[in-house]
Coordinates of C-alpha atoms in Angstrom, one line a residue:
Chain E
M1 CA -104.5 -54.5 33.1
S2 CA -105.6 -53.1 29.4
D3 CA -105.1 -56.0 26.4
F4 CA -103.3 -52.7 24.8
A5 CA -99.7 -52.0 25.6
I6 CA -100.9 -48.3 24.1
E7 CA -104.6 -46.2 23.7
A8 CA -105.2 -43.1 22.1
H9 CA -108.6 -41.8 21.8
Q10 CA -109.4 -38.8 20.7
L11 CA -106.2 -37.6 20.7
V12 CA -105.4 -33.7 20.5
K13 CA -102.8 -31.6 21.0
K14 CA -103.0 -27.5 19.9
F15 CA -100.0 -25.2 20.4
P16 CA -100.2 -20.8 20.2
A17 CA -99.9 -20.4 16.3
R18 CA -96.7 -18.9 16.5
P19 CA -96.8 -15.1 15.6
G20 CA -95.5 -13.0 12.6
T21 CA -95.2 -17.0 10.3
G22 CA -98.7 -16.2 9.1
D23 CA -99.7 -19.6 8.9
K24 CA -102.6 -20.8 6.8
S25 CA -102.6 -24.4 7.1
A26 CA -105.3 -26.5 7.5
N27 CA -104.4 -27.0 11.1
A28 CA -104.1 -23.3 11.6
E29 CA -107.5 -22.2 13.1
T30 CA -108.6 -19.1 15.6
T31 CA -110.3 -20.4 19.0
P32 CA -113.0 -18.4 20.1
T33 CA -111.7 -19.5 23.7
P34 CA -110.1 -18.7 26.0
K35 CA -109.9 -14.4 25.6
R36 CA -107.1 -13.0 27.0
K37 CA -107.4 -9.8 29.0
L38 CA -106.3 -6.7 27.5
W39 CA -105.9 -5.3 31.1
P40 CA -107.5 -2.4 31.3
F41 CA -108.7 -1.4 28.2
G42 CA -110.8 -4.3 26.7
K43 CA -109.8 -7.5 25.7
K44 CA -107.9 -9.3 23.6
E45 CA -108.5 -11.1 19.6
P46 CA -108.7 -14.5 20.2
K47 CA -105.6 -16.7 20.7
A48 CA -104.8 -18.6 16.8
M49 CA -103.6 -22.1 17.9
F50 CA -101.9 -24.3 15.7
T51 CA -103.3 -28.2 15.8
A52 CA -100.3 -30.2 15.3
V53 CA -102.0 -33.3 16.5
N54 CA -106.3 -33.7 15.7
G55 CA -108.2 -36.8 17.2
V56 CA -105.9 -39.4 17.1
D57 CA -107.1 -42.7 17.9
L58 CA -104.5 -45.8 18.2
Q59 CA -104.4 -49.3 20.0
I60 CA -101.2 -51.1 19.8
Q61 CA -100.7 -54.6 21.5
R62 CA -98.5 -55.7 23.5
G63 CA -95.7 -57.4 21.7
E64 CA -96.4 -56.3 18.3
I65 CA -93.8 -53.7 16.6
F66 CA -96.3 -50.6 15.4
G67 CA -94.7 -48.2 12.7
L68 CA -96.1 -44.8 12.4
L69 CA -95.1 -42.6 9.7
G70 CA -96.0 -39.6 7.8
P71 CA -93.7 -36.6 7.0
N72 CA -92.3 -34.1 8.5
G73 CA -94.8 -31.7 10.6
A74 CA -97.9 -34.3 10.3
G75 CA -97.6 -34.8 14.4
K76 CA -96.1 -38.1 14.8
S77 CA -93.4 -36.4 16.9
T78 CA -96.0 -34.8 19.1
T79 CA -98.6 -38.0 19.7
I80 CA -94.9 -39.9 20.6
R81 CA -93.9 -37.2 22.9
M82 CA -97.9 -36.6 24.1
L83 CA -97.2 -40.3 24.8
C84 CA -94.0 -40.4 26.7
T85 CA -95.6 -37.6 28.9
L86 CA -93.3 -35.2 27.5
L87 CA -96.4 -33.2 26.4
E88 CA -100.2 -32.5 27.6
P89 CA -102.8 -33.6 25.1
T90 CA -105.4 -30.6 25.2
S91 CA -108.1 -33.0 25.0
G92 CA -108.4 -36.7 24.8
T93 CA -107.0 -39.8 27.0
A94 CA -103.9 -41.7 26.2
R95 CA -102.7 -44.6 28.7
V96 CA -99.8 -46.6 28.2
H97 CA -99.4 -50.2 30.1
G98 CA -102.4 -49.2 31.5
F99 CA -100.9 -45.8 33.4
D100 CA -103.0 -42.3 31.8
V101 CA -100.2 -40.1 30.6
V102 CA -101.5 -37.2 32.4
K103 CA -102.8 -39.0 36.2
Q104 CA -100.0 -41.3 36.1
A105 CA -97.2 -39.9 34.7
N106 CA -94.6 -41.1 36.5
D107 CA -95.7 -44.6 36.2
V108 CA -95.5 -44.4 32.1
R109 CA -92.3 -42.8 32.3
R110 CA -91.3 -46.2 34.1
S111 CA -93.0 -48.6 32.1
L112 CA -91.3 -47.0 28.4
G113 CA -87.5 -46.7 27.4
T114 CA -88.1 -44.0 24.6
V115 CA -85.1 -43.4 22.1
L116 CA -86.1 -39.8 21.3
A117 CA -83.0 -37.4 20.2
G118 CA -80.5 -40.5 19.4
E119 CA -76.4 -39.2 20.1
R120 CA -77.5 -36.4 21.8
S121 CA -79.8 -37.8 23.9
I122 CA -76.4 -39.0 25.9
Y123 CA -73.1 -37.3 28.1
W124 CA -70.8 -36.8 25.3
K125 CA -68.3 -36.1 28.5
L126 CA -69.2 -39.3 29.9
S127 CA -67.9 -43.0 28.9
G128 CA -70.5 -45.1 27.7
R129 CA -70.5 -47.2 30.9
E130 CA -70.8 -44.0 33.1
N131 CA -73.6 -42.9 31.0
L132 CA -75.5 -46.3 31.5
E133 CA -74.5 -46.2 35.2
Y134 CA -76.5 -43.1 35.4
F135 CA -79.4 -43.5 33.9
A136 CA -79.5 -46.9 35.7
A137 CA -79.9 -44.6 38.9
L138 CA -82.2 -42.4 37.5
Y139 CA -84.8 -44.9 36.0
H140 CA -84.5 -46.6 40.5
I141 CA -82.4 -50.0 39.2
P142 CA -81.1 -50.8 42.6
Q143 CA -77.2 -50.4 42.6
P144 CA -76.3 -54.6 42.3
I145 CA -79.2 -55.2 40.2
A146 CA -77.8 -51.7 38.1
K147 CA -74.1 -52.9 37.7
K148 CA -75.1 -56.4 36.2
R149 CA -77.7 -54.8 33.8
V150 CA -75.1 -52.7 32.2
E151 CA -72.5 -55.2 31.5
E152 CA -75.3 -57.4 29.9
L153 CA -76.3 -54.5 27.8
I154 CA -72.4 -53.0 27.1
E155 CA -71.5 -56.9 25.9
R156 CA -75.3 -56.9 23.7
I157 CA -74.8 -54.1 21.9
E158 CA -71.1 -54.6 21.5
L159 CA -69.2 -52.1 23.0
K160 CA -66.8 -54.3 25.4
D161 CA -63.6 -52.8 24.7
R162 CA -64.8 -49.3 24.2
A163 CA -67.5 -48.9 27.2
N164 CA -64.9 -46.6 29.0
E165 CA -63.7 -44.4 26.4
L166 CA -65.6 -40.8 26.0
V167 CA -68.4 -40.7 24.2
E168 CA -67.5 -38.0 22.5
K169 CA -65.0 -40.0 21.0
Y170 CA -67.2 -42.6 20.1
S171 CA -69.1 -43.1 16.0
T172 CA -72.8 -42.0 15.4
G173 CA -73.7 -45.6 15.1
M174 CA -72.2 -46.5 18.8
R175 CA -73.6 -43.6 20.1
Q176 CA -77.0 -44.7 18.8
R177 CA -76.4 -48.0 20.4
I178 CA -75.5 -46.5 23.7
A179 CA -79.3 -44.7 23.5
I180 CA -81.0 -47.8 22.8
A181 CA -79.1 -49.6 25.8
K182 CA -79.9 -46.7 28.0
A183 CA -83.6 -47.0 26.6
L184 CA -83.7 -50.8 27.5
L185 CA -81.5 -50.6 31.2
A186 CA -84.8 -50.7 33.5
R187 CA -86.4 -53.9 30.7
P188 CA -89.4 -51.6 30.0
P189 CA -92.4 -53.4 28.7
I190 CA -92.4 -50.7 26.2
L191 CA -89.4 -48.6 23.3
L192 CA -90.4 -45.7 21.8
L193 CA -88.1 -45.6 18.7
D194 CA -87.9 -42.3 17.0
E195 CA -85.6 -42.6 13.8
P196 CA -83.3 -44.8 15.5
T197 CA -81.3 -45.2 13.0
L198 CA -81.3 -42.2 11.2
G199 CA -77.7 -41.0 10.2
L200 CA -76.3 -44.4 10.3
D201 CA -74.2 -46.1 7.9
P202 CA -76.1 -49.4 6.1
Q203 CA -74.4 -51.7 8.3
A204 CA -74.9 -50.5 11.7
A205 CA -78.7 -49.5 10.2
R206 CA -79.1 -53.6 9.7
N207 CA -77.4 -54.1 12.5
L208 CA -80.1 -51.8 14.9
R209 CA -83.4 -53.0 12.7
E210 CA -81.7 -57.1 14.1
L211 CA -81.5 -55.7 17.2
I212 CA -85.0 -54.2 17.3
A213 CA -86.3 -57.4 16.0
Q214 CA -85.0 -59.6 18.7
L215 CA -86.3 -57.1 21.0
K216 CA -89.8 -58.0 19.3
Q217 CA -88.8 -61.8 20.2
E218 CA -88.5 -60.5 23.8
G219 CA -92.2 -59.5 24.3
H220 CA -91.0 -56.1 24.4
T221 CA -94.0 -53.8 22.5
I222 CA -92.0 -51.3 19.8
L223 CA -93.7 -48.2 18.9
L224 CA -91.2 -47.2 15.8
T225 CA -91.2 -43.8 14.0
T226 CA -88.9 -44.1 10.6
H227 CA -88.3 -42.4 7.5
Y228 CA -87.1 -45.3 5.8
M229 CA -90.3 -46.9 4.2
E230 CA -88.0 -50.3 3.7
E231 CA -87.6 -50.6 7.1
A232 CA -91.1 -49.6 8.5
D233 CA -92.4 -52.4 5.8
Q234 CA -90.0 -55.0 7.3
L235 CA -89.9 -54.5 10.9
S236 CA -93.4 -53.3 11.6
D237 CA -96.6 -56.1 12.4
R238 CA -99.0 -52.9 11.6
I239 CA -98.6 -49.5 10.6
G240 CA -100.4 -46.2 10.8
I241 CA -99.7 -43.4 8.5
I242 CA -100.8 -39.9 10.2
D243 CA -100.9 -37.0 7.7
T244 CA -102.3 -33.1 9.6
G245 CA -103.0 -34.9 12.7
K246 CA -105.0 -37.8 12.0
V247 CA -104.4 -41.3 11.6
I248 CA -105.3 -41.2 7.7
A249 CA -104.6 -45.2 6.9
L250 CA -103.9 -48.4 10.0
D251 CA -103.3 -51.7 8.6
T252 CA -100.2 -54.0 8.6
P253 CA -97.7 -53.8 5.3
E254 CA -99.4 -56.0 3.6
G255 CA -102.7 -55.2 3.8
L256 CA -101.1 -50.9 3.0
K257 CA -100.4 -52.3 -0.2
R258 CA -102.7 -53.7 -1.2
R259 CA -104.9 -50.8 -1.5
I260 CA -103.6 -50.0 -4.3
E261 CA -102.5 -53.2 -5.9
Q262 CA -104.6 -52.6 -8.9
K263 CA -102.2 -49.5 -9.7
E264 CA -98.9 -49.7 -11.1
V265 CA -95.8 -47.3 -9.9
I266 CA -94.0 -46.2 -13.4
K267 CA -90.1 -44.8 -12.6
L268 CA -88.5 -43.0 -14.9
E269 CA -84.8 -41.3 -14.9
V270 CA -85.2 -38.1 -17.1
T271 CA -82.6 -35.2 -17.9
G272 CA -83.3 -31.6 -18.5
W273 CA -86.7 -32.1 -16.6
H274 CA -89.3 -29.0 -15.9
D275 CA -92.5 -28.7 -14.4
E276 CA -94.5 -27.8 -17.8
I277 CA -93.5 -31.5 -18.3
G278 CA -94.3 -32.6 -14.8
D279 CA -97.6 -30.5 -15.8
K280 CA -98.6 -32.0 -18.6
I281 CA -98.1 -35.8 -17.8
K282 CA -100.7 -35.2 -14.5
S283 CA -103.2 -34.3 -17.3
I284 CA -103.0 -37.6 -19.2
S285 CA -105.8 -40.1 -17.6
G286 CA -105.3 -42.5 -15.2
I287 CA -101.9 -40.7 -14.3
E288 CA -101.5 -39.6 -10.3
N289 CA -99.2 -38.7 -7.9
L290 CA -96.4 -37.4 -10.2
M291 CA -93.9 -36.6 -7.7
S292 CA -89.8 -35.6 -9.2
R293 CA -86.6 -35.7 -7.6
R294 CA -82.8 -34.3 -8.6
Q295 CA -80.4 -37.1 -7.7
G296 CA -77.2 -35.4 -6.6
E297 CA -75.9 -32.5 -8.7
A298 CA -76.2 -33.7 -12.5
D299 CA -79.1 -32.8 -14.2
L300 CA -80.6 -36.1 -13.7
W301 CA -84.5 -36.2 -12.3
E302 CA -86.1 -39.4 -10.5
V303 CA -90.0 -39.4 -11.5
N304 CA -92.5 -41.6 -9.7
M305 CA -96.2 -41.8 -10.9
Q306 CA -98.9 -43.9 -10.3
A307 CA -101.0 -45.3 -13.1
Q308 CA -104.1 -47.2 -13.6
N309 CA -102.6 -48.3 -16.7
S310 CA -99.1 -48.3 -17.8
R311 CA -99.7 -49.9 -21.4
T312 CA -101.9 -47.0 -22.7
A313 CA -99.7 -44.3 -20.5
I314 CA -96.4 -45.1 -21.5
P315 CA -96.7 -43.9 -25.1
R316 CA -98.1 -40.4 -24.1
I317 CA -95.6 -39.9 -21.6
V318 CA -92.7 -40.7 -24.0
E319 CA -94.3 -38.1 -26.2
H320 CA -94.5 -35.5 -23.7
I321 CA -90.8 -36.2 -22.8
S322 CA -89.2 -36.2 -25.9
G323 CA -87.3 -32.9 -27.4
N324 CA -87.0 -29.6 -26.0
G325 CA -83.7 -30.5 -24.4
T326 CA -85.1 -33.4 -22.1
R327 CA -84.5 -36.9 -23.0
L328 CA -85.7 -40.6 -21.1
V329 CA -82.9 -42.1 -19.7
N330 CA -84.2 -44.8 -18.1
M331 CA -87.8 -46.2 -17.3
N332 CA -89.2 -48.9 -15.0
I333 CA -93.1 -50.5 -14.2
V334 CA -93.0 -51.9 -11.0
K335 CA -95.1 -53.0 -8.3
P336 CA -96.5 -50.6 -5.4
S337 CA -94.3 -50.4 -2.4
L338 CA -95.5 -49.4 0.5
E339 CA -93.9 -45.6 0.0
D340 CA -96.0 -45.7 -3.3
V341 CA -99.0 -46.3 -0.8
F342 CA -98.1 -43.9 1.9
I343 CA -98.0 -41.4 -1.9
H344 CA -101.3 -42.2 -2.9
L345 CA -102.3 -41.2 0.6
T346 CA -100.5 -38.1 1.5
G347 CA -99.9 -36.8 -1.7
K348 CA -96.6 -36.5 -0.3
A349 CA -93.2 -38.2 0.0
L350 CA -91.9 -39.5 3.3
R351 CA -89.1 -37.3 3.4
D352 CA -91.0 -33.7 2.6
Chain B
M1 CA -100.5 -62.6 17.3
E2 CA -98.2 -64.3 19.2
A3 CA -98.7 -64.1 22.9
T4 CA -95.5 -63.4 24.2
L5 CA -95.1 -62.0 28.3
S6 CA -93.9 -58.1 28.9
P7 CA -91.2 -57.8 30.5
Q8 CA -91.2 -56.4 33.8
S9 CA -89.6 -53.4 34.6
L10 CA -86.2 -53.5 37.3
G11 CA -87.2 -49.7 38.4
K12 CA -88.1 -49.6 42.1
P13 CA -89.3 -46.6 43.3
G14 CA -89.2 -45.0 46.5
I15 CA -87.2 -42.0 48.3
A16 CA -84.2 -44.4 48.5
S17 CA -84.5 -44.6 45.0
D18 CA -84.4 -40.6 44.2
L19 CA -81.7 -39.9 46.9
R20 CA -79.6 -42.5 45.0
A21 CA -80.8 -40.1 41.1
L22 CA -79.5 -37.4 43.4
W23 CA -76.3 -38.8 43.9
A24 CA -76.1 -39.8 40.3
V25 CA -76.5 -36.3 39.2
V26 CA -74.1 -34.9 41.8
R27 CA -71.6 -37.4 40.1
R28 CA -72.1 -37.0 37.0
E29 CA -71.7 -32.9 37.5
W30 CA -68.7 -33.5 39.2
T31 CA -67.1 -35.6 36.5
I32 CA -68.0 -33.2 33.5
F33 CA -66.4 -30.5 35.3
T34 CA -63.6 -31.9 36.0
R35 CA -63.2 -33.0 32.5
Y36 CA -62.9 -29.6 30.9
P37 CA -59.5 -28.3 32.3
S38 CA -60.9 -25.1 31.8
W39 CA -61.8 -25.3 36.0
I40 CA -57.6 -25.4 36.9
I41 CA -58.1 -21.4 35.8
A42 CA -61.6 -21.3 37.2
L43 CA -60.3 -22.0 40.6
F44 CA -56.9 -20.6 40.4
I45 CA -56.7 -17.7 38.5
W46 CA -60.3 -15.8 38.4
P47 CA -60.1 -15.6 42.6
L48 CA -56.9 -13.1 42.1
I49 CA -58.0 -11.3 39.1
F50 CA -61.5 -9.4 40.2
P51 CA -60.3 -8.5 43.3
M52 CA -56.7 -7.0 42.3
M53 CA -59.2 -4.7 39.8
Y54 CA -60.2 -3.1 43.4
I55 CA -56.9 -3.3 44.9
L56 CA -54.6 -1.7 42.4
T57 CA -57.5 1.2 42.4
A58 CA -57.6 1.4 46.1
R59 CA -53.6 1.7 46.3
A60 CA -53.9 4.1 43.1
L61 CA -56.0 6.2 44.8
S62 CA -54.4 6.0 48.3
G63 CA -51.5 9.1 47.5
I64 CA -48.2 9.0 47.9
D65 CA -48.2 8.2 51.6
G66 CA -50.9 5.8 51.3
S67 CA -52.7 8.3 53.4
G68 CA -55.7 7.6 51.7
L69 CA -55.8 4.2 53.3
Q70 CA -56.2 5.1 56.7
V71 CA -59.1 7.6 55.8
F72 CA -60.7 4.2 54.3
L73 CA -60.0 2.2 57.3
Q74 CA -61.5 4.8 59.7
N75 CA -64.7 4.9 57.4
T76 CA -65.2 1.7 57.1
G77 CA -63.7 0.2 60.8
A78 CA -61.8 -2.1 58.9
Q79 CA -58.4 -3.4 59.9
D80 CA -57.2 -5.1 56.4
Y81 CA -58.4 -3.4 53.4
I82 CA -57.7 -6.2 51.2
G83 CA -59.3 -8.3 53.4
Y84 CA -62.3 -6.2 53.3
I85 CA -62.3 -5.9 49.3
I86 CA -61.8 -9.8 49.4
V87 CA -65.0 -10.3 51.0
G88 CA -67.0 -8.2 48.9
T89 CA -65.6 -9.4 45.8
T90 CA -65.6 -13.0 46.9
V91 CA -68.8 -12.5 47.8
W92 CA -70.5 -11.1 44.1
M93 CA -68.1 -13.6 42.8
W94 CA -69.9 -16.6 44.1
Q95 CA -73.7 -15.0 43.6
N96 CA -72.4 -14.4 39.6
I97 CA -71.2 -18.2 39.5
V98 CA -74.2 -19.6 41.2
L99 CA -76.3 -17.5 38.6
W100 CA -74.1 -18.6 35.2
D101 CA -74.1 -22.1 37.0
V102 CA -77.0 -23.2 38.4
G103 CA -78.8 -20.6 36.7
F104 CA -78.3 -21.8 33.0
A105 CA -77.8 -25.9 34.1
L106 CA -80.6 -26.8 32.9
R107 CA -80.7 -24.5 29.7
N108 CA -76.8 -25.9 29.2
E109 CA -78.8 -29.6 29.4
Q110 CA -81.0 -28.8 26.8
M111 CA -79.2 -26.9 24.5
R112 CA -77.0 -30.1 24.6
G113 CA -80.1 -32.3 24.2
T114 CA -79.4 -34.5 27.5
L115 CA -82.9 -32.3 29.8
E116 CA -85.2 -34.2 27.5
S117 CA -83.7 -37.5 28.5
N118 CA -83.8 -37.3 32.0
W119 CA -86.9 -35.7 32.0
L120 CA -87.9 -39.1 30.2
S121 CA -87.2 -41.3 33.6
P122 CA -89.5 -41.6 36.6
T123 CA -86.5 -39.3 38.9
W124 CA -87.8 -36.3 40.8
R125 CA -87.4 -33.5 39.2
F126 CA -86.0 -30.9 41.3
A127 CA -83.2 -33.5 41.4
Y128 CA -81.9 -32.5 38.5
L129 CA -81.2 -28.6 39.3
L130 CA -80.6 -29.9 43.2
G131 CA -77.6 -32.1 42.0
H132 CA -75.6 -29.4 40.0
T133 CA -75.6 -27.7 43.4
G134 CA -73.4 -30.3 45.2
P135 CA -70.8 -29.5 42.7
Q136 CA -70.8 -26.1 42.3
L137 CA -70.7 -26.4 46.4
V138 CA -67.5 -28.0 46.5
S139 CA -66.2 -26.3 43.9
M140 CA -67.3 -22.2 45.2
S141 CA -65.6 -23.8 48.7
L142 CA -62.2 -24.6 47.0
F143 CA -62.6 -21.3 45.6
I144 CA -63.2 -19.3 48.6
L145 CA -60.5 -21.5 50.2
I146 CA -58.0 -20.9 47.4
T147 CA -59.2 -16.7 47.5
A148 CA -58.2 -16.5 50.9
I149 CA -54.5 -19.1 51.0
E150 CA -53.7 -16.9 47.8
F151 CA -53.8 -13.5 49.5
G152 CA -52.6 -14.8 52.6
L153 CA -49.7 -16.2 50.8
L154 CA -49.3 -13.0 48.2
F155 CA -50.3 -9.9 50.2
G156 CA -50.3 -11.1 53.9
V157 CA -54.1 -11.3 54.8
R158 CA -54.7 -13.2 57.7
L159 CA -58.1 -13.6 59.6
H160 CA -58.7 -11.2 62.8
G161 CA -61.8 -13.4 63.3
S162 CA -63.6 -16.5 63.8
A163 CA -63.2 -19.3 61.0
G164 CA -66.1 -20.7 62.5
L165 CA -68.2 -17.9 62.1
A166 CA -67.3 -17.0 58.6
L167 CA -68.3 -20.7 58.0
L168 CA -70.9 -20.2 59.8
V169 CA -72.0 -17.5 58.0
M170 CA -71.2 -19.2 54.9
L171 CA -73.8 -21.8 55.5
A172 CA -76.3 -19.1 56.1
S173 CA -75.8 -17.5 52.9
I174 CA -76.6 -20.8 50.7
P175 CA -80.3 -21.3 50.7
A176 CA -80.7 -17.6 49.3
V177 CA -77.7 -17.5 46.8
Y178 CA -78.7 -20.9 45.3
G179 CA -82.2 -20.2 46.1
L180 CA -82.2 -16.8 43.3
G181 CA -80.3 -19.9 41.6
F182 CA -83.1 -22.0 40.8
A183 CA -85.2 -18.6 40.4
F184 CA -83.1 -18.3 37.5
A185 CA -82.6 -21.6 36.0
S186 CA -86.5 -22.1 35.7
I187 CA -87.1 -18.2 34.0
V188 CA -84.5 -19.4 31.4
I189 CA -85.4 -22.8 30.3
T190 CA -89.1 -20.7 29.6
A191 CA -87.4 -17.5 28.5
K192 CA -84.6 -19.2 26.5
E193 CA -82.2 -16.4 27.5
A194 CA -81.5 -14.8 30.7
H195 CA -78.1 -12.9 30.4
T196 CA -79.5 -9.2 30.8
F197 CA -80.7 -10.7 34.1
V198 CA -78.1 -12.3 35.2
F199 CA -76.3 -8.3 34.3
L200 CA -79.0 -6.8 36.0
V201 CA -78.4 -8.6 39.2
R202 CA -75.1 -8.7 39.5
G203 CA -74.9 -5.0 38.7
L204 CA -77.0 -4.3 41.6
V205 CA -75.1 -6.3 43.7
M206 CA -71.8 -4.5 42.7
I207 CA -73.4 -1.5 43.2
F208 CA -76.4 -1.7 46.4
C209 CA -74.6 -4.3 48.4
G210 CA -71.0 -2.7 49.4
I211 CA -68.2 -4.8 47.8
T212 CA -65.6 -2.1 48.4
F213 CA -66.8 0.4 50.5
P214 CA -69.9 0.6 53.5
V215 CA -73.5 1.0 52.6
S216 CA -73.5 3.5 54.9
L217 CA -71.8 5.6 52.0
L218 CA -75.0 5.4 50.0
P219 CA -78.1 7.8 49.8
G220 CA -81.2 7.0 52.0
W221 CA -83.0 5.2 48.9
M222 CA -80.4 3.4 47.6
Q223 CA -79.5 1.9 51.4
T224 CA -83.4 1.2 51.3
I225 CA -82.6 -1.1 48.2
A226 CA -79.6 -2.6 49.6
N227 CA -81.2 -4.1 52.6
W228 CA -83.4 -6.2 50.0
L229 CA -80.7 -7.4 48.9
P230 CA -79.4 -10.6 51.1
Q231 CA -76.0 -9.9 49.9
T232 CA -75.5 -6.7 51.4
Y233 CA -76.3 -8.8 54.7
M234 CA -73.7 -11.6 53.8
I235 CA -71.0 -9.1 53.0
H236 CA -71.3 -7.0 56.1
A237 CA -71.9 -10.1 58.3
M238 CA -68.8 -12.2 56.6
R239 CA -66.8 -9.2 57.2
A240 CA -67.5 -9.0 60.7
A241 CA -66.8 -12.9 61.7
A242 CA -64.0 -12.9 59.5
F243 CA -62.0 -9.3 60.1
S244 CA -63.7 -8.1 63.7
N245 CA -63.9 -9.9 66.9
A246 CA -67.8 -10.0 66.3
S247 CA -69.4 -12.9 68.4
L248 CA -72.7 -15.0 67.2
T249 CA -74.7 -12.6 68.9
D250 CA -73.3 -9.6 67.0
L251 CA -74.0 -11.6 63.9
W252 CA -77.2 -13.0 64.7
P253 CA -79.3 -9.9 63.2
D254 CA -77.7 -10.4 59.9
L255 CA -77.7 -13.8 60.1
R256 CA -81.8 -14.1 61.0
A257 CA -82.2 -11.7 57.8
L258 CA -80.0 -14.3 55.5
L259 CA -81.9 -17.1 56.7
L260 CA -85.2 -15.6 55.9
F261 CA -84.2 -14.5 52.5
G262 CA -83.2 -18.3 52.1
A263 CA -87.1 -19.6 53.1
F264 CA -88.2 -16.9 50.3
W265 CA -86.1 -17.7 47.6
L266 CA -85.6 -21.1 47.7
T267 CA -89.5 -21.2 48.2
L268 CA -89.6 -18.5 45.1
G269 CA -86.9 -21.2 42.9
Y270 CA -89.0 -24.4 43.7
V271 CA -92.8 -22.7 42.8
L272 CA -91.1 -21.0 39.5
F273 CA -89.4 -24.6 38.8
R274 CA -92.7 -26.3 39.0
M275 CA -94.4 -23.8 37.3
M276 CA -91.7 -24.2 34.5
E277 CA -92.0 -27.8 34.4
R278 CA -95.7 -27.2 33.9
R279 CA -95.6 -25.1 31.2
A280 CA -93.0 -28.0 29.8
R281 CA -95.3 -29.9 29.8
Q282 CA -98.1 -28.0 28.1
T283 CA -95.5 -26.3 25.7
G284 CA -93.2 -29.2 25.0
S285 CA -90.3 -26.5 25.6
I286 CA -87.9 -29.0 27.3
G287 CA -87.4 -30.3 24.0
Q288 CA -86.5 -27.1 22.3
Y289 CA -84.0 -25.2 21.9

């Protein structure tokens, strides 16, 4: 048995580029092979391919929570889908619980519990209990054990009183809990949780994070993707940041934060913001990764940037903001968070 | 890192486990089917509506004294024109419903988002499609039974042949009807849309298989096409079994053709399913809707 719960070596996934999208991204390329025959007149142009995952290497230790972070389209969902056998890699290898994801796909599925599409992954016209009984059969759990396991999990996710109601009557949080219970049914050694707290209210999300921490204590290895940086920071033993199909950083949350700890983060709240001001501020020496985001409907903007030395930069920032209908409402200088590390590495916010 | 023992999976693989998973799919489908009240309309109203269109047309065309019906009976060799029409329309509806129900079974799951979560389990994947067939067969058998009862009560249609042989024809038809449904299900997952194909197949059955008229009335080239459609044999054999005194020997040529078509369509359905499964792993199409 391998020392690692999940191992990926030079994992690559290419898809045919969608016609008409005019994809000019760095990941779009034209592969010389295979050439498609245009019978009987000759040969077609080589097929344009899009590289979604471009040589990912991962080694996830048994019993750890590994956070996989990346902006939308970075390749994290494709990576997860290859690891759980929904997608076949174009090249490279991956092993889950020691099993090859291509050659031993069924053994991989038996070793995994997955939450991929959250509340959409269960049947809304069945009750919570019926859903769990159904999936217990799909995961080949012998009937007497399945019965006990379903009751145990219903108890654990605190849905005992409503287990016989149709899922369509549940809240998003309750449906998500059933989806998690489904993943836990066969007591798999490895859990893949793709955005498990997406759409949950803060209390439900907190409860779910507690559950994830408990599952780690019980020995489960957890591969987690999330859009919530605080969640990744709080739960993960290690974090891999993926962008344009490559793992660009991999370390503990503290290790990642240390990479930019000599920098400071300036957070502004501004009214009347426009892009020209941003361009001027970016030209100040030592300022980088400026990101602006409108807050709600009002003309209030949150502007964040990283600075080598805030003391010398701030007077010049204030100078650029003042006047022309732009007003500085609030300003803070804070220590870099994991989100700032992410922005530093990818040039994008996690929600981009 | 703290060394903790990994949990051991509770799953026990094997043929018995796969069969239990198949049964779970059947139960799930039946439970969901009964939770949509529209099944009452599907079972009680629809069997009357479609044949009525042809029965009323036949009456309108039969003349004031109904003499046209005698000509129809002479041409077809039938004893009861309503029974003759019901067999044709019921076979058409059976194939039509299977194309929608079984043909779109996986696609509907894909759109709901549940196909991916089924696909992630270690169960034999053809079970998801096969499992849809069980409740569909039960509801379709009820449909045919209710058709017989409703037309018996409302129009006095009576069985003149053998119920056992009629059942045998039905059983022999199952592989062809559902094999076509399996082939469709795989095409629909890949193409994402197959309404046009469904309309084409049911149109072919309607025109070429003689649902309300004998195939012998068709021009030669149309009869050749009819000979390549299993529904032609289903309709012919069912009429002979239910409304004449045909013996098993009389029915054998039709039954043999149905079994051969069944073997062909079931094999094609399974091959297309495996091709779709393979393609889905390369393109990730299972999770796309």
